[in-house]
GROMACS .gro file of C-alpha atoms in nm:
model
  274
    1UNK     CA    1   2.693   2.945   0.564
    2UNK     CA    2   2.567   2.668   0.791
    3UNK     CA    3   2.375   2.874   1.058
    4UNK     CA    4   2.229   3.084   0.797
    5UNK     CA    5   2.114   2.763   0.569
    6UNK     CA    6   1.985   2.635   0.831
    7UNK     CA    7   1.784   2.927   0.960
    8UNK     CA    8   1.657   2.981   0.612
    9UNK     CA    9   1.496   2.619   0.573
   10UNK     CA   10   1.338   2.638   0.923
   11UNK     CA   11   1.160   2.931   0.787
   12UNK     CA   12   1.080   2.827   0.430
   13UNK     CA   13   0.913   2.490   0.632
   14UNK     CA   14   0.741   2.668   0.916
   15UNK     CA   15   0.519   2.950   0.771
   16UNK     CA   16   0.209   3.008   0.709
   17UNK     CA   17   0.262   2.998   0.308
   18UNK     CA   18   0.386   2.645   0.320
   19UNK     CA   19   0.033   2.608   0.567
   20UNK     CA   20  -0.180   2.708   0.323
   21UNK     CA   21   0.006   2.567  -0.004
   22UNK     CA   22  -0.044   2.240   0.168
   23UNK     CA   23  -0.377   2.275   0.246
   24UNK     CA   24  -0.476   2.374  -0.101
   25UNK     CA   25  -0.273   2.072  -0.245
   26UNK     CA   26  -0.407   1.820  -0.010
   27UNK     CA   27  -0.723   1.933  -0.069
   28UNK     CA   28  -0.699   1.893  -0.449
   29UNK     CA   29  -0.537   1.553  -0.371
   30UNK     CA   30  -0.887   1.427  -0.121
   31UNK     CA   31  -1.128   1.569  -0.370
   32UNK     CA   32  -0.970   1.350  -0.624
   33UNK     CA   33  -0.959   1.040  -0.413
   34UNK     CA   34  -1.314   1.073  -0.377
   35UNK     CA   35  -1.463   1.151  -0.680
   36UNK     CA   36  -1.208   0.934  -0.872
   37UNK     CA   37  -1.058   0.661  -0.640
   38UNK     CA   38  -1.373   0.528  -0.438
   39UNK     CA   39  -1.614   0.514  -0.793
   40UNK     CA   40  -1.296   0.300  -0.915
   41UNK     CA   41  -1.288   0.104  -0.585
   42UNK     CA   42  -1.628   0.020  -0.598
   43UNK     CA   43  -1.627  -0.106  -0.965
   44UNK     CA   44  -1.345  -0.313  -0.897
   45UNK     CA   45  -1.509  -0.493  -0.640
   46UNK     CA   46  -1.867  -0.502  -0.851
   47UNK     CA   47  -1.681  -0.664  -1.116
   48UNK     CA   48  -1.641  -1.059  -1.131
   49UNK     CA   49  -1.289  -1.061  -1.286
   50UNK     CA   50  -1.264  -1.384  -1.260
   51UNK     CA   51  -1.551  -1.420  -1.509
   52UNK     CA   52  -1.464  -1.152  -1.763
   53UNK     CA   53  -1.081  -1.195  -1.805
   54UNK     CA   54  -1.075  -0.929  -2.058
   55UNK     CA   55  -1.132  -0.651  -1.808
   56UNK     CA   56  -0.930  -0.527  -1.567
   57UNK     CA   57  -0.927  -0.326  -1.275
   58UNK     CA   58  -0.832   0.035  -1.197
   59UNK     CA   59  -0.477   0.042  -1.013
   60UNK     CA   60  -0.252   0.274  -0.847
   61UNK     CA   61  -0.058   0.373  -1.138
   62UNK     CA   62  -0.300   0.449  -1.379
   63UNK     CA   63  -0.547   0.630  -1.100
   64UNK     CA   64  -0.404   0.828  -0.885
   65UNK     CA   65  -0.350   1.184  -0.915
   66UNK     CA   66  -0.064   1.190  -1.133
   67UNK     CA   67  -0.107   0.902  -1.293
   68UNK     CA   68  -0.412   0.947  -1.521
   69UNK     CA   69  -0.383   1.325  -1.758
   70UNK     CA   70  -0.803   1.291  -1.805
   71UNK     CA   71  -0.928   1.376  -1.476
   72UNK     CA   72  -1.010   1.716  -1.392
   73UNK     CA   73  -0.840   1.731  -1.078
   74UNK     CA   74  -0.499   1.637  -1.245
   75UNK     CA   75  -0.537   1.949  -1.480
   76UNK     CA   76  -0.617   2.134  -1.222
   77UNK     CA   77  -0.350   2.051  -0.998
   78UNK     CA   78  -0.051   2.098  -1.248
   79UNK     CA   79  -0.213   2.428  -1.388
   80UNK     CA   80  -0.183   2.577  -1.013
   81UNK     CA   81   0.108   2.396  -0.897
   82UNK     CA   82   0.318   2.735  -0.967
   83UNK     CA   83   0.089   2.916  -0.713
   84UNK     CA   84   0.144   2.629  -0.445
   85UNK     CA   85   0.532   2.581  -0.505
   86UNK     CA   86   0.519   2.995  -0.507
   87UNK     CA   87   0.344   3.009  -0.155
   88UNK     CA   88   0.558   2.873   0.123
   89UNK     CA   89   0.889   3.082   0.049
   90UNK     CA   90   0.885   3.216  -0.325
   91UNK     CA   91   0.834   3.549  -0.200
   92UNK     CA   92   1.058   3.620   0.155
   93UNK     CA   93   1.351   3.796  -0.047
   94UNK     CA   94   1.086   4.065  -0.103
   95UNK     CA   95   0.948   4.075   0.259
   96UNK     CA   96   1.253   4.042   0.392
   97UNK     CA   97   1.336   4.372   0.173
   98UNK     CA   98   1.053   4.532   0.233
   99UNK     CA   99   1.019   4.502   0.631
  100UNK     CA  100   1.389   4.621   0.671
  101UNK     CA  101   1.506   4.259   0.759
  102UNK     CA  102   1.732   4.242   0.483
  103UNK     CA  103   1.993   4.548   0.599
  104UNK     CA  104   2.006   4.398   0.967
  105UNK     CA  105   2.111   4.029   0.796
  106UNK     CA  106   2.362   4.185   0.555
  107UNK     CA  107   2.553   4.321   0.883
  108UNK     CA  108   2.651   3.987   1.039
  109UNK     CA  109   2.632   3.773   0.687
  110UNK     CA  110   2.796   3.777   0.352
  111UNK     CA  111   2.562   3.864   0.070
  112UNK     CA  112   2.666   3.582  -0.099
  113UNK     CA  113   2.586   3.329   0.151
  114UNK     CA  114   2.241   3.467   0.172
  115UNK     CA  115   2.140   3.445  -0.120
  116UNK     CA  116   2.253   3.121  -0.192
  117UNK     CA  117   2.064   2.998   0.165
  118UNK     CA  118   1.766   3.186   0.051
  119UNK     CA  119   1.747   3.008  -0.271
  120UNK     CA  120   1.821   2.658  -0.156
  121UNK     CA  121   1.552   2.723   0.073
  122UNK     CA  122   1.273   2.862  -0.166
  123UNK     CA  123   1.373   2.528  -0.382
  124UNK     CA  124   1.337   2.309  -0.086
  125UNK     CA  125   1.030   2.465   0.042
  126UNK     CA  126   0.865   2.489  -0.343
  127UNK     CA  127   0.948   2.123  -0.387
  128UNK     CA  128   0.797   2.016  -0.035
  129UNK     CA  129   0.504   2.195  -0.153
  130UNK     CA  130   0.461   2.039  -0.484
  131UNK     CA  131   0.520   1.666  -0.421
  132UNK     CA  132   0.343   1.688  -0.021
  133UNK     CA  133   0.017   1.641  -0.215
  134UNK     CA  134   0.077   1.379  -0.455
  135UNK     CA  135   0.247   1.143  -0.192
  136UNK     CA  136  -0.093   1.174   0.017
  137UNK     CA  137  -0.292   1.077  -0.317
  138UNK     CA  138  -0.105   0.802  -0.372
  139UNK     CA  139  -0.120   0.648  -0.046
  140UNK     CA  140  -0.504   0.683  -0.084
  141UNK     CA  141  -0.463   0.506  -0.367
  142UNK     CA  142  -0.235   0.232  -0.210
  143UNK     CA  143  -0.519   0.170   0.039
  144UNK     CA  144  -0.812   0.143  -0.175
  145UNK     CA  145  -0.669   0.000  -0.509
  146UNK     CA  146  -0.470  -0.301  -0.624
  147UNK     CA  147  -0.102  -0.249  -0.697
  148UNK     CA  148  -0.131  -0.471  -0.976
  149UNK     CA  149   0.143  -0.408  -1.330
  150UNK     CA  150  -0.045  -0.151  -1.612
  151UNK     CA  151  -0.229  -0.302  -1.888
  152UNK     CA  152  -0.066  -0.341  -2.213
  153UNK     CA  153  -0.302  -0.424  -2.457
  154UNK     CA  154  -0.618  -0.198  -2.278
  155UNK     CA  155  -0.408   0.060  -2.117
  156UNK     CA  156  -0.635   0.283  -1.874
  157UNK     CA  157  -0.413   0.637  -1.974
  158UNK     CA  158  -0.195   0.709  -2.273
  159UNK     CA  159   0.171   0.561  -2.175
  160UNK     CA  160   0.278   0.431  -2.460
  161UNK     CA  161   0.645   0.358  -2.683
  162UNK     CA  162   0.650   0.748  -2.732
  163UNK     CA  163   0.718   0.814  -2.350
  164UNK     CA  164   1.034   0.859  -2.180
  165UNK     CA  165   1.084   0.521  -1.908
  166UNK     CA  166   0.776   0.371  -2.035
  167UNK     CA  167   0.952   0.003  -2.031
  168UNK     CA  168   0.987   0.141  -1.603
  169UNK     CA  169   0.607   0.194  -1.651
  170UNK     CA  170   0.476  -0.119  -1.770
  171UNK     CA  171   0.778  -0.314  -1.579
  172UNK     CA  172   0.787  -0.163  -1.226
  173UNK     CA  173   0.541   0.177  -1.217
  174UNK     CA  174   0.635   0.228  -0.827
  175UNK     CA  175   0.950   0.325  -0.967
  176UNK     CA  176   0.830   0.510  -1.279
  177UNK     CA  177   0.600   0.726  -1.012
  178UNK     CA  178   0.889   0.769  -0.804
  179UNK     CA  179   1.086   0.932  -1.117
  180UNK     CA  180   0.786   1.145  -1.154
  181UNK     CA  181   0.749   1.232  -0.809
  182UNK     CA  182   1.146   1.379  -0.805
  183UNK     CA  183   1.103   1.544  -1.141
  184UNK     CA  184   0.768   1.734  -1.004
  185UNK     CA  185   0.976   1.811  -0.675
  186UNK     CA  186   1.261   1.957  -0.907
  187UNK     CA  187   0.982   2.156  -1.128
  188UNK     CA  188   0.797   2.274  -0.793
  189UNK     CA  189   1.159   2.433  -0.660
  190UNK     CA  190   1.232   2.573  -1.007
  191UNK     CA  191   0.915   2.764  -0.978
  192UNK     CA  192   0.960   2.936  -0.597
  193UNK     CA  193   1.311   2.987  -0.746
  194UNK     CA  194   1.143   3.196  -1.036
  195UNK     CA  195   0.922   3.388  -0.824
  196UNK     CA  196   1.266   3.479  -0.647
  197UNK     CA  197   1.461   3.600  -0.959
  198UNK     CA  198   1.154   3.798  -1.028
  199UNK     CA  199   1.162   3.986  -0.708
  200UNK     CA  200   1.363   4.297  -0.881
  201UNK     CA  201   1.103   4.329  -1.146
  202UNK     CA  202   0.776   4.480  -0.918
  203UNK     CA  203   0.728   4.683  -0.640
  204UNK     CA  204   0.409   4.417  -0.576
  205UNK     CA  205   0.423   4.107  -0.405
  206UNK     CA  206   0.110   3.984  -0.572
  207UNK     CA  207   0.311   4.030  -0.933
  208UNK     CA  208   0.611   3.852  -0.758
  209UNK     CA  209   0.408   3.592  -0.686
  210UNK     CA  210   0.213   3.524  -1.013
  211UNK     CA  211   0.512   3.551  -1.225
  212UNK     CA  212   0.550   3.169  -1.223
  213UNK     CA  213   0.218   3.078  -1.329
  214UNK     CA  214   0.180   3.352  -1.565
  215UNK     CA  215   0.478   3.201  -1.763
  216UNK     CA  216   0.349   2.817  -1.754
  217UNK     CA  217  -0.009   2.985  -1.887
  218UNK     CA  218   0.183   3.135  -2.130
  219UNK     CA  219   0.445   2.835  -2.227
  220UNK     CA  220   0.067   2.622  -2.232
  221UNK     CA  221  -0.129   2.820  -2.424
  222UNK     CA  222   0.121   2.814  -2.705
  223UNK     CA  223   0.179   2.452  -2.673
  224UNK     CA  224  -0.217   2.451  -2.785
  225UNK     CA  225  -0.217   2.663  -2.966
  226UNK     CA  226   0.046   2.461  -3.170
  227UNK     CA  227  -0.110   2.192  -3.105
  228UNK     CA  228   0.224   2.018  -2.941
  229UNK     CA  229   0.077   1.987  -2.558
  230UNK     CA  230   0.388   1.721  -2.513
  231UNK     CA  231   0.593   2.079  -2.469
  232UNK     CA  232   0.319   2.181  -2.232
  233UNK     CA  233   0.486   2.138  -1.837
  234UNK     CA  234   0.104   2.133  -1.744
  235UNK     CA  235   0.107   1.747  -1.912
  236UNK     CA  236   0.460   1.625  -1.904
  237UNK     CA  237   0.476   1.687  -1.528
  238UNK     CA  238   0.177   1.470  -1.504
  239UNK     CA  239   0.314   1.087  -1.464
  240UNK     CA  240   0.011   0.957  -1.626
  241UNK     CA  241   0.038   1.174  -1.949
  242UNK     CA  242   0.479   1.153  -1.943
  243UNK     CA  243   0.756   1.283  -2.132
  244UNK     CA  244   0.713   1.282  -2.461
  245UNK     CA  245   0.958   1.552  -2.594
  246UNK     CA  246   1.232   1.499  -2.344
  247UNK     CA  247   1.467   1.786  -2.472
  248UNK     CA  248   1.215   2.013  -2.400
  249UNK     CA  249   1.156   1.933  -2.034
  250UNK     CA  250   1.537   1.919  -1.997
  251UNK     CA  251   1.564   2.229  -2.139
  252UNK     CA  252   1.331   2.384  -1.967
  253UNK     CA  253   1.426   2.263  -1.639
  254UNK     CA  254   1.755   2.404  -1.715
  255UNK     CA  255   1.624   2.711  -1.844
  256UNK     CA  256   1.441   2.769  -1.531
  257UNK     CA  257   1.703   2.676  -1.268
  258UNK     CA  258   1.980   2.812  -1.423
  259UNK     CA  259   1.812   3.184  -1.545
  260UNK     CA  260   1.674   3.184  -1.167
  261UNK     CA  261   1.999   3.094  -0.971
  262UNK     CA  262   2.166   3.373  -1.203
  263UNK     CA  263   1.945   3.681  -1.239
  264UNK     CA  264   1.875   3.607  -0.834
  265UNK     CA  265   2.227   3.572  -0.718
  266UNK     CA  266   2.406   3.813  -0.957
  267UNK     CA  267   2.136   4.087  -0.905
  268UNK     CA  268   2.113   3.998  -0.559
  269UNK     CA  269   2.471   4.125  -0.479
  270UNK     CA  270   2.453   4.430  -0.647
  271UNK     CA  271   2.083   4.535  -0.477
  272UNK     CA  272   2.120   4.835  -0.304
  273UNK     CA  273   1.901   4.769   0.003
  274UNK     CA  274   2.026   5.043   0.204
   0.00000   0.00000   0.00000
């Protein structure tokens, strides 16, 4: 179990896919730093605090990528975060069907052991991918803005007594972003595990790969549609928008890991791939 483990992470980190779903993060994460951090920067230092109390300056918490729901970068990064989790490793049970790998592996390892490599892998990889991004955005914002406490009275997003660990917020928000940033690893492996339990349904890798997304567009659309965008994993990913209905993130967390690790593994050792 070990040796195959281990091979299985080594190629869920060094691909292509996880090449590419880092680039596309990172990218997101430097256009944001510059059309959102370095206008911030600059007002902070135009500003004569010192002179107008009452204001007060754009920090880490409340700016960086995660941290504030009303930038378009932020929507955009959370509505395609599926696609980048899905990239590095989300789809290699289907190659490794499809190019004949699969029936070579089965011959010197257990099914079982497989599959549960493959998916530890596809979470580790999907998490990497998700969370890679958002660590380089925030240590953009580290170096150009103050790491001062949030605002109470003007706060510069919408944390507020209706969020889950807002007291962590307002108390010690390195710690409330570090909550975030393992709950968005968790969600970013619970999506490349998706795309895995999907890989019975489509004789396309494309579909495979989609799957994910399609159902957050879905799971969104009906949270507006309902007008309840707290149920939305879209916004209560996002740090700066939080968890506002926390049974449904459990739950859907849950839902997600759970449904994956079962349909993948159970199917998985009844696929005939021979």
């Amino acid at each position: 179990m070990k040796q195959i483990l281990k091979a299985e992470l080594s190629r869920a980190i060094r691909n292509k896919g996880m090449l590419l779903a880092l680039m596309i993060g990172i990218g997101i994460a430097l256009v944001h730093a510059v059309h959102v951090m370095l206008p911030a920067y600059h007002v902070n230092l135009a500003i004569d605090f010192e002179r107008y109390p009452i204001l007060y300056p754009a920090i880490v918490a409340d700016t960086w990528l995660a941290g504030n729901e009303f930038a378009l970068e932020s929507f955009l990064y959370f509505l395609v975060l599926p696609l980048v989790a899905v990239l590095p490793f989300g789809t290699s049970y289907f190659s490794d069907k499809e190019n004949g790998f699969l029936k070579s592996l089965y011959m010197r390892v257990s099914r079982k052991d497989y599959l549960l490599a493959k998916y530890t892998a596809a979470f580790v990889s999907g998490g990497i991918a998700s969370v890679v991004p958002l660590i380089v955005n925030l240590l953009c914002a580290l170096t150009l803005l103050p790491n001062l406490r949030p605002e109470i009275v003007m706060p510069h997003n919408i944390i507020s007594a209706a969020n889950l660990f807002y007291k962590i917020y307002y108390a010690t928000p390195m710690l409330y972003i570090f909550i975030f940033l393992c709950i968005d690893f968790m969600a970013g492996g619970i999506f490349a595990c998706i795309a895995l339990a999907c890989s019975y349904l489509s004789d396309y890798k494309i579909i495979i790969a989609i799957c994910p997304f399609f159902i957050q567009l879905i799971l969104h659309v009906g949270s507006s549609m309902l007008m309840k965008l707290d149920y939305s994993s879209v916004y209560f990913l996002e740090a700066g928008y939080g968890i506002r209905a926390p049974l449904v993130a459990i739950l859907c967390m849950i839902l997600g890991l759970g449904l994956s690790f079962a349909v993948f593994v159970k199917k998985g050792e009844k696929e005939d791939v021979f």
